[in-house]
Amino acid sequence: MRPSKSARTALLATISAATIAVTGAPAVAAESSSCTYVDGTVCLHESKWFNGATVEYPAPSGTECVNSSLGFLGWLNLTDLSLRVYSGADCTGISYFVPAGDLHNVQSPLRSFKAV
């Protein structure tokens, strides 16, 4: 049986907390070069038309900033978290609020995001 969204999110938070306790540093979100569109992930698209290069991240833990390896114009937030996406690296610059379940695109590339 597949665990619920809340169970997966709790497990991710537990793993992240354990990583911080052991290493003293927050866990870095591991990216995938293609999107599976499964619950609990954020899929970023290089194109505002949702084609071309994509990158997928697991739900971010805490409010740690995630820098994308891809300048993205579109996203699909399949997490139960609200996010903020930013035009600059390290969560700087112009930002947009992204509610849970949001599918959206913009005209100028974005570079980073975090849970809010």
Coordinates of C-alpha atoms in Angstrom, one line a residue:
M1 CA 0.0 0.0 0.0
R2 CA 1.3 3.4 -0.9
P3 CA 1.8 5.8 2.0
S4 CA -0.3 9.0 2.1
K5 CA 1.1 12.4 1.2
S6 CA 1.3 13.4 4.8
A7 CA 3.1 10.2 5.7
R8 CA 5.6 10.8 2.8
T9 CA 6.1 14.4 3.9
A10 CA 6.7 13.3 7.5
L11 CA 9.2 10.7 6.4
L12 CA 11.1 13.3 4.3
A13 CA 11.1 15.7 7.3
T14 CA 12.4 12.9 9.5
I15 CA 15.2 12.0 7.1
S16 CA 16.1 15.7 6.7
A17 CA 16.3 16.2 10.5
A18 CA 18.4 13.1 10.9
T19 CA 20.8 14.3 8.2
I20 CA 21.1 17.7 10.0
A21 CA 21.7 15.9 13.3
V22 CA 24.5 13.7 11.8
T23 CA 26.2 16.2 9.5
G24 CA 25.2 19.5 10.9
A25 CA 24.1 20.7 7.4
P26 CA 20.7 20.6 5.8
A27 CA 20.0 17.9 3.3
V28 CA 20.2 19.0 -0.3
A29 CA 17.3 18.2 -2.5
A30 CA 18.3 15.6 -5.1
E31 CA 17.1 16.5 -8.6
S32 CA 16.1 14.2 -11.4
S33 CA 16.6 15.2 -15.1
S34 CA 13.0 14.1 -16.0
C35 CA 9.6 14.5 -14.3
T36 CA 7.6 11.5 -13.1
Y37 CA 4.7 13.8 -12.0
V38 CA 4.2 11.8 -8.8
D39 CA 2.7 13.3 -5.6
G40 CA 5.3 15.0 -3.4
T41 CA 7.4 16.4 -6.2
V42 CA 8.0 19.8 -7.9
C43 CA 8.5 19.6 -11.7
L44 CA 10.3 22.5 -13.3
H45 CA 10.1 23.1 -17.1
E46 CA 12.6 25.1 -19.2
S47 CA 9.8 26.1 -21.5
K48 CA 6.7 28.0 -20.6
W49 CA 4.9 25.5 -23.0
F50 CA 5.8 22.6 -20.6
N51 CA 8.0 20.9 -23.2
G52 CA 11.8 20.5 -23.6
A53 CA 14.1 20.1 -20.6
T54 CA 12.7 19.4 -17.2
V55 CA 14.0 18.8 -13.7
E56 CA 12.2 17.3 -10.8
Y57 CA 12.8 17.8 -7.0
P58 CA 11.3 16.1 -4.0
A59 CA 9.3 18.4 -1.7
P60 CA 11.7 20.8 0.0
S61 CA 12.3 20.4 3.7
G62 CA 12.0 23.3 6.0
T63 CA 12.5 26.7 4.3
E64 CA 15.9 25.8 2.7
C65 CA 16.5 27.4 -0.6
V66 CA 16.8 25.1 -3.6
N67 CA 18.8 26.3 -6.6
S68 CA 17.7 24.8 -9.8
S69 CA 20.3 23.6 -12.4
L70 CA 17.8 24.8 -15.0
G71 CA 16.4 28.2 -15.6
F72 CA 12.6 27.4 -15.6
L73 CA 9.6 29.1 -17.1
G74 CA 6.9 26.6 -16.0
W75 CA 6.3 24.5 -13.0
L76 CA 3.9 21.9 -11.5
N77 CA 3.9 21.8 -7.7
L78 CA 2.6 18.3 -6.8
T79 CA 3.5 18.8 -3.1
D80 CA 1.1 19.8 -0.3
L81 CA 3.4 22.8 0.4
S82 CA 3.1 26.4 -0.7
L83 CA 6.3 27.5 -2.4
R84 CA 8.0 30.8 -3.4
V85 CA 9.9 30.8 -6.7
Y86 CA 12.7 33.4 -7.4
S87 CA 14.3 35.0 -10.4
G88 CA 17.8 34.7 -8.8
A89 CA 19.9 32.0 -7.3
D90 CA 19.8 31.6 -3.5
C91 CA 16.1 32.7 -3.3
T92 CA 16.8 36.3 -4.3
G93 CA 15.2 38.7 -6.8
I94 CA 11.6 38.8 -8.0
S95 CA 9.4 36.1 -6.5
Y96 CA 6.1 34.5 -7.0
F97 CA 3.8 32.6 -4.6
V98 CA 3.1 29.1 -5.7
P99 CA 0.2 27.3 -3.9
A100 CA 0.1 23.5 -3.5
G101 CA -1.1 21.8 -6.7
D102 CA -0.2 24.9 -8.8
L103 CA 0.5 24.6 -12.6
H104 CA 1.8 27.9 -13.9
N105 CA 4.2 29.6 -16.3
V106 CA 6.0 33.0 -16.5
Q107 CA 7.8 35.0 -19.1
S108 CA 11.2 35.3 -17.5
P109 CA 13.4 32.5 -16.2
L110 CA 13.4 31.6 -12.6
R111 CA 16.4 30.0 -10.7
S112 CA 15.4 28.9 -7.2
F113 CA 12.5 28.1 -4.9
K114 CA 11.7 27.2 -1.2
A115 CA 8.8 26.2 0.9
V116 CA 6.9 29.0 2.7

